[in-house]
Amino acid sequence: MSDPRIIAIDLDEKTIIWRNADVEQERRVAIFDLLEGNHFKPLRAYPQDYAGPYRVKLRVEEGRLAIDVHAESGELLETLILGLASFRRPIKDYFAICDSYFQAIRTSTAQQIETVDMARRGIHNDAAQLLKERLEGKIEVDFDTARRLFTLICVLHIRG
């Protein structure tokens, strides 16, 4: 029976050097939302035709994203490695717009906050689409899953 979803997700804490309260909140929300509803279907055949659910660990290793895919039991099924070069600009832009957004929340009018939030969502959506494209042929994810995974990839890149 197929159950193509993530039931647990971890970030490599050694990768994360620093994060503030805003980033920590984004991380918690992304993980909560991801676990509440996601579509995550690796396209490689696994032993005993295992087809989910999955435990996933994200980490950065030698400048590349490593996605460890585990069975529900914890058995490592595969590690998928993605180059991060194509994500550098979206990550940088996302950090910049998030910083503007968090500042706007504290000091700006509702209309100004909405404008910054629309820009933030646009960058986030473009990055999620890029992630979906990079995973094509390896792991099938829906758009919302890609958005939340991108948020977590950004958390791995915070350097303080």
JSON list of C-alpha atoms in Angstrom, two decimals, residues 1-153:
[
{"chain": "A", "resi": 1, "resn": "MET", "atom": "CA", "xyz": [0.00, 0.00, 0.00]},
{"chain": "A", "resi": 2, "resn": "SER", "atom": "CA", "xyz": [1.34, 3.40, -0.99]},
{"chain": "A", "resi": 3, "resn": "ASP", "atom": "CA", "xyz": [1.53, 6.26, 1.52]},
{"chain": "A", "resi": 4, "resn": "PRO", "atom": "CA", "xyz": [3.58, 8.98, -0.25]},
{"chain": "A", "resi": 5, "resn": "ARG", "atom": "CA", "xyz": [4.05, 11.49, 2.54]},
{"chain": "A", "resi": 6, "resn": "ILE", "atom": "CA", "xyz": [6.54, 12.72, 5.10]},
{"chain": "A", "resi": 7, "resn": "ILE", "atom": "CA", "xyz": [5.71, 11.79, 8.69]},
{"chain": "A", "resi": 8, "resn": "ALA", "atom": "CA", "xyz": [8.85, 13.27, 10.29]},
{"chain": "A", "resi": 9, "resn": "ILE", "atom": "CA", "xyz": [11.38, 15.83, 9.17]},
{"chain": "A", "resi": 10, "resn": "ASP", "atom": "CA", "xyz": [14.65, 16.80, 10.80]},
{"chain": "A", "resi": 11, "resn": "LEU", "atom": "CA", "xyz": [17.22, 19.46, 10.02]},
{"chain": "A", "resi": 12, "resn": "ASP", "atom": "CA", "xyz": [20.88, 18.76, 10.65]},
{"chain": "A", "resi": 13, "resn": "GLU", "atom": "CA", "xyz": [21.46, 20.92, 13.71]},
{"chain": "A", "resi": 14, "resn": "LYS", "atom": "CA", "xyz": [25.23, 20.97, 13.01]},
{"chain": "A", "resi": 15, "resn": "THR", "atom": "CA", "xyz": [24.47, 22.83, 9.79]},
{"chain": "A", "resi": 16, "resn": "ILE", "atom": "CA", "xyz": [22.45, 25.55, 11.50]},
{"chain": "A", "resi": 17, "resn": "ILE", "atom": "CA", "xyz": [24.83, 28.02, 13.11]},
{"chain": "A", "resi": 18, "resn": "TRP", "atom": "CA", "xyz": [22.41, 30.71, 14.26]},
{"chain": "A", "resi": 19, "resn": "ARG", "atom": "CA", "xyz": [18.76, 31.67, 14.10]},
{"chain": "A", "resi": 20, "resn": "ASN", "atom": "CA", "xyz": [16.65, 34.33, 15.72]},
{"chain": "A", "resi": 21, "resn": "ALA", "atom": "CA", "xyz": [13.11, 34.06, 17.08]},
{"chain": "A", "resi": 22, "resn": "ASP", "atom": "CA", "xyz": [11.53, 35.00, 13.73]},
{"chain": "A", "resi": 23, "resn": "VAL", "atom": "CA", "xyz": [13.47, 32.31, 11.88]},
{"chain": "A", "resi": 24, "resn": "GLU", "atom": "CA", "xyz": [12.73, 29.75, 14.58]},
{"chain": "A", "resi": 25, "resn": "GLN", "atom": "CA", "xyz": [9.01, 30.54, 14.23]},
{"chain": "A", "resi": 26, "resn": "GLU", "atom": "CA", "xyz": [9.22, 30.14, 10.43]},
{"chain": "A", "resi": 27, "resn": "ARG", "atom": "CA", "xyz": [10.94, 26.77, 10.93]},
{"chain": "A", "resi": 28, "resn": "ARG", "atom": "CA", "xyz": [8.30, 25.55, 13.38]},
{"chain": "A", "resi": 29, "resn": "VAL", "atom": "CA", "xyz": [5.43, 26.65, 11.15]},
{"chain": "A", "resi": 30, "resn": "ALA", "atom": "CA", "xyz": [6.99, 25.10, 8.04]},
{"chain": "A", "resi": 31, "resn": "ILE", "atom": "CA", "xyz": [7.50, 21.77, 9.82]},
{"chain": "A", "resi": 32, "resn": "PHE", "atom": "CA", "xyz": [4.01, 21.80, 11.33]},
{"chain": "A", "resi": 33, "resn": "ASP", "atom": "CA", "xyz": [2.36, 22.65, 8.00]},
{"chain": "A", "resi": 34, "resn": "LEU", "atom": "CA", "xyz": [4.50, 20.13, 6.14]},
{"chain": "A", "resi": 35, "resn": "LEU", "atom": "CA", "xyz": [3.57, 17.30, 8.49]},
{"chain": "A", "resi": 36, "resn": "GLU", "atom": "CA", "xyz": [-0.12, 18.29, 8.41]},
{"chain": "A", "resi": 37, "resn": "GLY", "atom": "CA", "xyz": [-0.32, 17.81, 4.67]},
{"chain": "A", "resi": 38, "resn": "ASN", "atom": "CA", "xyz": [2.26, 16.91, 2.06]},
{"chain": "A", "resi": 39, "resn": "HIS", "atom": "CA", "xyz": [2.90, 14.80, -0.99]},
{"chain": "A", "resi": 40, "resn": "PHE", "atom": "CA", "xyz": [6.37, 13.25, -1.12]},
{"chain": "A", "resi": 41, "resn": "LYS", "atom": "CA", "xyz": [6.86, 10.31, -3.48]},
{"chain": "A", "resi": 42, "resn": "PRO", "atom": "CA", "xyz": [10.39, 9.13, -4.23]},
{"chain": "A", "resi": 43, "resn": "LEU", "atom": "CA", "xyz": [10.50, 7.64, -7.72]},
{"chain": "A", "resi": 44, "resn": "ARG", "atom": "CA", "xyz": [13.20, 5.04, -7.04]},
{"chain": "A", "resi": 45, "resn": "ALA", "atom": "CA", "xyz": [12.07, 1.49, -6.29]},
{"chain": "A", "resi": 46, "resn": "TYR", "atom": "CA", "xyz": [12.87, 0.55, -2.69]},
{"chain": "A", "resi": 47, "resn": "PRO", "atom": "CA", "xyz": [13.28, -2.92, -1.14]},
{"chain": "A", "resi": 48, "resn": "GLN", "atom": "CA", "xyz": [10.03, -4.81, -0.53]},
{"chain": "A", "resi": 49, "resn": "ASP", "atom": "CA", "xyz": [8.33, -2.20, -2.74]},
{"chain": "A", "resi": 50, "resn": "TYR", "atom": "CA", "xyz": [8.29, 0.23, 0.20]},
{"chain": "A", "resi": 51, "resn": "ALA", "atom": "CA", "xyz": [6.18, 3.26, -0.78]},
{"chain": "A", "resi": 52, "resn": "GLY", "atom": "CA", "xyz": [5.89, 5.36, 2.37]},
{"chain": "A", "resi": 53, "resn": "PRO", "atom": "CA", "xyz": [5.44, 7.00, 4.73]},
{"chain": "A", "resi": 54, "resn": "TYR", "atom": "CA", "xyz": [8.88, 8.60, 5.00]},
{"chain": "A", "resi": 55, "resn": "ARG", "atom": "CA", "xyz": [11.15, 10.21, 7.55]},
{"chain": "A", "resi": 56, "resn": "VAL", "atom": "CA", "xyz": [13.34, 12.89, 5.97]},
{"chain": "A", "resi": 57, "resn": "LYS", "atom": "CA", "xyz": [16.48, 14.63, 7.13]},
{"chain": "A", "resi": 58, "resn": "LEU", "atom": "CA", "xyz": [17.82, 17.73, 5.38]},
{"chain": "A", "resi": 59, "resn": "ARG", "atom": "CA", "xyz": [21.45, 18.75, 5.64]},
{"chain": "A", "resi": 60, "resn": "VAL", "atom": "CA", "xyz": [24.07, 20.69, 3.74]},
{"chain": "A", "resi": 61, "resn": "GLU", "atom": "CA", "xyz": [27.19, 18.75, 2.92]},
{"chain": "A", "resi": 62, "resn": "GLU", "atom": "CA", "xyz": [30.10, 20.26, 0.99]},
{"chain": "A", "resi": 63, "resn": "GLY", "atom": "CA", "xyz": [27.88, 22.99, -0.41]},
{"chain": "A", "resi": 64, "resn": "ARG", "atom": "CA", "xyz": [25.16, 20.59, -1.57]},
{"chain": "A", "resi": 65, "resn": "LEU", "atom": "CA", "xyz": [21.77, 19.72, -0.18]},
{"chain": "A", "resi": 66, "resn": "ALA", "atom": "CA", "xyz": [21.53, 16.15, 1.10]},
{"chain": "A", "resi": 67, "resn": "ILE", "atom": "CA", "xyz": [18.05, 14.70, 1.50]},
{"chain": "A", "resi": 68, "resn": "ASP", "atom": "CA", "xyz": [18.14, 11.50, 3.55]},
{"chain": "A", "resi": 69, "resn": "VAL", "atom": "CA", "xyz": [15.00, 9.47, 2.89]},
{"chain": "A", "resi": 70, "resn": "HIS", "atom": "CA", "xyz": [14.18, 6.91, 5.58]},
{"chain": "A", "resi": 71, "resn": "ALA", "atom": "CA", "xyz": [11.41, 4.35, 5.93]},
{"chain": "A", "resi": 72, "resn": "GLU", "atom": "CA", "xyz": [8.96, 4.74, 8.79]},
{"chain": "A", "resi": 73, "resn": "SER", "atom": "CA", "xyz": [11.12, 2.23, 10.69]},
{"chain": "A", "resi": 74, "resn": "GLY", "atom": "CA", "xyz": [14.16, 4.51, 10.38]},
{"chain": "A", "resi": 75, "resn": "GLU", "atom": "CA", "xyz": [15.95, 2.43, 7.74]},
{"chain": "A", "resi": 76, "resn": "LEU", "atom": "CA", "xyz": [17.85, 4.67, 5.30]},
{"chain": "A", "resi": 77, "resn": "LEU", "atom": "CA", "xyz": [16.41, 4.16, 1.83]},
{"chain": "A", "resi": 78, "resn": "GLU", "atom": "CA", "xyz": [18.51, 6.67, -0.10]},
{"chain": "A", "resi": 79, "resn": "THR", "atom": "CA", "xyz": [20.33, 9.97, 0.08]},
{"chain": "A", "resi": 80, "resn": "LEU", "atom": "CA", "xyz": [19.56, 12.38, -2.69]},
{"chain": "A", "resi": 81, "resn": "ILE", "atom": "CA", "xyz": [22.16, 15.08, -3.35]},
{"chain": "A", "resi": 82, "resn": "LEU", "atom": "CA", "xyz": [21.22, 18.34, -5.07]},
{"chain": "A", "resi": 83, "resn": "GLY", "atom": "CA", "xyz": [23.63, 21.08, -6.07]},
{"chain": "A", "resi": 84, "resn": "LEU", "atom": "CA", "xyz": [22.70, 24.36, -4.42]},
{"chain": "A", "resi": 85, "resn": "ALA", "atom": "CA", "xyz": [24.17, 26.76, -7.00]},
{"chain": "A", "resi": 86, "resn": "SER", "atom": "CA", "xyz": [20.78, 27.42, -8.61]},
{"chain": "A", "resi": 87, "resn": "PHE", "atom": "CA", "xyz": [19.29, 28.15, -5.15]},
{"chain": "A", "resi": 88, "resn": "ARG", "atom": "CA", "xyz": [21.87, 30.73, -4.05]},
{"chain": "A", "resi": 89, "resn": "ARG", "atom": "CA", "xyz": [20.06, 33.70, -5.54]},
{"chain": "A", "resi": 90, "resn": "PRO", "atom": "CA", "xyz": [16.55, 32.67, -4.41]},
{"chain": "A", "resi": 91, "resn": "ILE", "atom": "CA", "xyz": [17.86, 32.00, -0.88]},
{"chain": "A", "resi": 92, "resn": "LYS", "atom": "CA", "xyz": [19.62, 35.39, -0.77]},
{"chain": "A", "resi": 93, "resn": "ASP", "atom": "CA", "xyz": [16.50, 37.16, -2.10]},
{"chain": "A", "resi": 94, "resn": "TYR", "atom": "CA", "xyz": [14.27, 35.30, 0.32]},
{"chain": "A", "resi": 95, "resn": "PHE", "atom": "CA", "xyz": [16.46, 36.27, 3.29]},
{"chain": "A", "resi": 96, "resn": "ALA", "atom": "CA", "xyz": [16.41, 39.90, 2.20]},
{"chain": "A", "resi": 97, "resn": "ILE", "atom": "CA", "xyz": [12.65, 40.05, 1.74]},
{"chain": "A", "resi": 98, "resn": "CYS", "atom": "CA", "xyz": [12.01, 38.17, 4.99]},
{"chain": "A", "resi": 99, "resn": "ASP", "atom": "CA", "xyz": [14.16, 40.68, 6.84]},
{"chain": "A", "resi": 100, "resn": "SER", "atom": "CA", "xyz": [12.11, 43.49, 5.28]},
{"chain": "A", "resi": 101, "resn": "TYR", "atom": "CA", "xyz": [8.91, 41.67, 6.18]},
{"chain": "A", "resi": 102, "resn": "PHE", "atom": "CA", "xyz": [9.87, 41.17, 9.84]},
{"chain": "A", "resi": 103, "resn": "GLN", "atom": "CA", "xyz": [10.89, 44.84, 10.08]},
{"chain": "A", "resi": 104, "resn": "ALA", "atom": "CA", "xyz": [7.64, 45.92, 8.41]},
{"chain": "A", "resi": 105, "resn": "ILE", "atom": "CA", "xyz": [5.58, 43.93, 10.90]},
{"chain": "A", "resi": 106, "resn": "ARG", "atom": "CA", "xyz": [7.08, 45.98, 13.70]},
{"chain": "A", "resi": 107, "resn": "THR", "atom": "CA", "xyz": [6.98, 49.45, 12.15]},
{"chain": "A", "resi": 108, "resn": "SER", "atom": "CA", "xyz": [4.84, 49.70, 9.01]},
{"chain": "A", "resi": 109, "resn": "THR", "atom": "CA", "xyz": [1.24, 50.19, 8.03]},
{"chain": "A", "resi": 110, "resn": "ALA", "atom": "CA", "xyz": [-0.96, 47.26, 7.08]},
{"chain": "A", "resi": 111, "resn": "GLN", "atom": "CA", "xyz": [-0.73, 48.19, 3.41]},
{"chain": "A", "resi": 112, "resn": "GLN", "atom": "CA", "xyz": [3.07, 48.32, 3.51]},
{"chain": "A", "resi": 113, "resn": "ILE", "atom": "CA", "xyz": [3.18, 44.94, 5.25]},
{"chain": "A", "resi": 114, "resn": "GLU", "atom": "CA", "xyz": [0.87, 43.47, 2.63]},
{"chain": "A", "resi": 115, "resn": "THR", "atom": "CA", "xyz": [3.08, 44.78, -0.19]},
{"chain": "A", "resi": 116, "resn": "VAL", "atom": "CA", "xyz": [6.22, 43.26, 1.32]},
{"chain": "A", "resi": 117, "resn": "ASP", "atom": "CA", "xyz": [4.37, 40.01, 2.05]},
{"chain": "A", "resi": 118, "resn": "MET", "atom": "CA", "xyz": [3.23, 39.76, -1.58]},
{"chain": "A", "resi": 119, "resn": "ALA", "atom": "CA", "xyz": [6.84, 40.14, -2.73]},
{"chain": "A", "resi": 120, "resn": "ARG", "atom": "CA", "xyz": [7.94, 37.54, -0.17]},
{"chain": "A", "resi": 121, "resn": "ARG", "atom": "CA", "xyz": [5.31, 35.07, -1.41]},
{"chain": "A", "resi": 122, "resn": "GLY", "atom": "CA", "xyz": [6.37, 35.66, -5.01]},
{"chain": "A", "resi": 123, "resn": "ILE", "atom": "CA", "xyz": [10.02, 34.87, -4.28]},
{"chain": "A", "resi": 124, "resn": "HIS", "atom": "CA", "xyz": [8.97, 31.87, -2.20]},
{"chain": "A", "resi": 125, "resn": "ASN", "atom": "CA", "xyz": [6.71, 30.56, -4.97]},
{"chain": "A", "resi": 126, "resn": "ASP", "atom": "CA", "xyz": [9.43, 30.91, -7.61]},
{"chain": "A", "resi": 127, "resn": "ALA", "atom": "CA", "xyz": [11.90, 29.07, -5.39]},
{"chain": "A", "resi": 128, "resn": "ALA", "atom": "CA", "xyz": [9.37, 26.30, -4.71]},
{"chain": "A", "resi": 129, "resn": "GLN", "atom": "CA", "xyz": [8.86, 25.87, -8.45]},
{"chain": "A", "resi": 130, "resn": "LEU", "atom": "CA", "xyz": [12.64, 25.67, -8.92]},
{"chain": "A", "resi": 131, "resn": "LEU", "atom": "CA", "xyz": [12.82, 22.99, -6.21]},
{"chain": "A", "resi": 132, "resn": "LYS", "atom": "CA", "xyz": [10.05, 20.99, -7.88]},
{"chain": "A", "resi": 133, "resn": "GLU", "atom": "CA", "xyz": [11.99, 21.17, -11.16]},
{"chain": "A", "resi": 134, "resn": "ARG", "atom": "CA", "xyz": [15.25, 20.09, -9.49]},
{"chain": "A", "resi": 135, "resn": "LEU", "atom": "CA", "xyz": [13.50, 17.11, -7.87]},
{"chain": "A", "resi": 136, "resn": "GLU", "atom": "CA", "xyz": [11.83, 16.09, -11.14]},
{"chain": "A", "resi": 137, "resn": "GLY", "atom": "CA", "xyz": [12.53, 12.46, -11.96]},
{"chain": "A", "resi": 138, "resn": "LYS", "atom": "CA", "xyz": [13.76, 11.84, -8.40]},
{"chain": "A", "resi": 139, "resn": "ILE", "atom": "CA", "xyz": [10.99, 12.80, -5.96]},
{"chain": "A", "resi": 140, "resn": "GLU", "atom": "CA", "xyz": [7.48, 13.90, -6.79]},
{"chain": "A", "resi": 141, "resn": "VAL", "atom": "CA", "xyz": [6.26, 16.70, -4.51]},
{"chain": "A", "resi": 142, "resn": "ASP", "atom": "CA", "xyz": [3.28, 19.00, -4.69]},
{"chain": "A", "resi": 143, "resn": "PHE", "atom": "CA", "xyz": [3.68, 22.77, -4.72]},
{"chain": "A", "resi": 144, "resn": "ASP", "atom": "CA", "xyz": [2.89, 23.30, -1.02]},
{"chain": "A", "resi": 145, "resn": "THR", "atom": "CA", "xyz": [5.39, 20.62, -0.01]},
{"chain": "A", "resi": 146, "resn": "ALA", "atom": "CA", "xyz": [8.05, 22.28, -2.19]},
{"chain": "A", "resi": 147, "resn": "ARG", "atom": "CA", "xyz": [7.32, 25.67, -0.56]},
{"chain": "A", "resi": 148, "resn": "ARG", "atom": "CA", "xyz": [7.75, 24.27, 2.94]},
{"chain": "A", "resi": 149, "resn": "LEU", "atom": "CA", "xyz": [10.87, 22.34, 2.00]},
{"chain": "A", "resi": 150, "resn": "PHE", "atom": "CA", "xyz": [12.36, 25.53, 0.53]},
{"chain": "A", "resi": 151, "resn": "THR", "atom": "CA", "xyz": [11.71, 27.34, 3.82]},
{"chain": "A", "resi": 152, "resn": "LEU", "atom": "CA", "xyz": [13.62, 24.59, 5.65]},
{"chain": "A", "resi": 153, "resn": "ILE", "atom": "CA", "xyz": [16.45, 24.71, 3.10]}
]
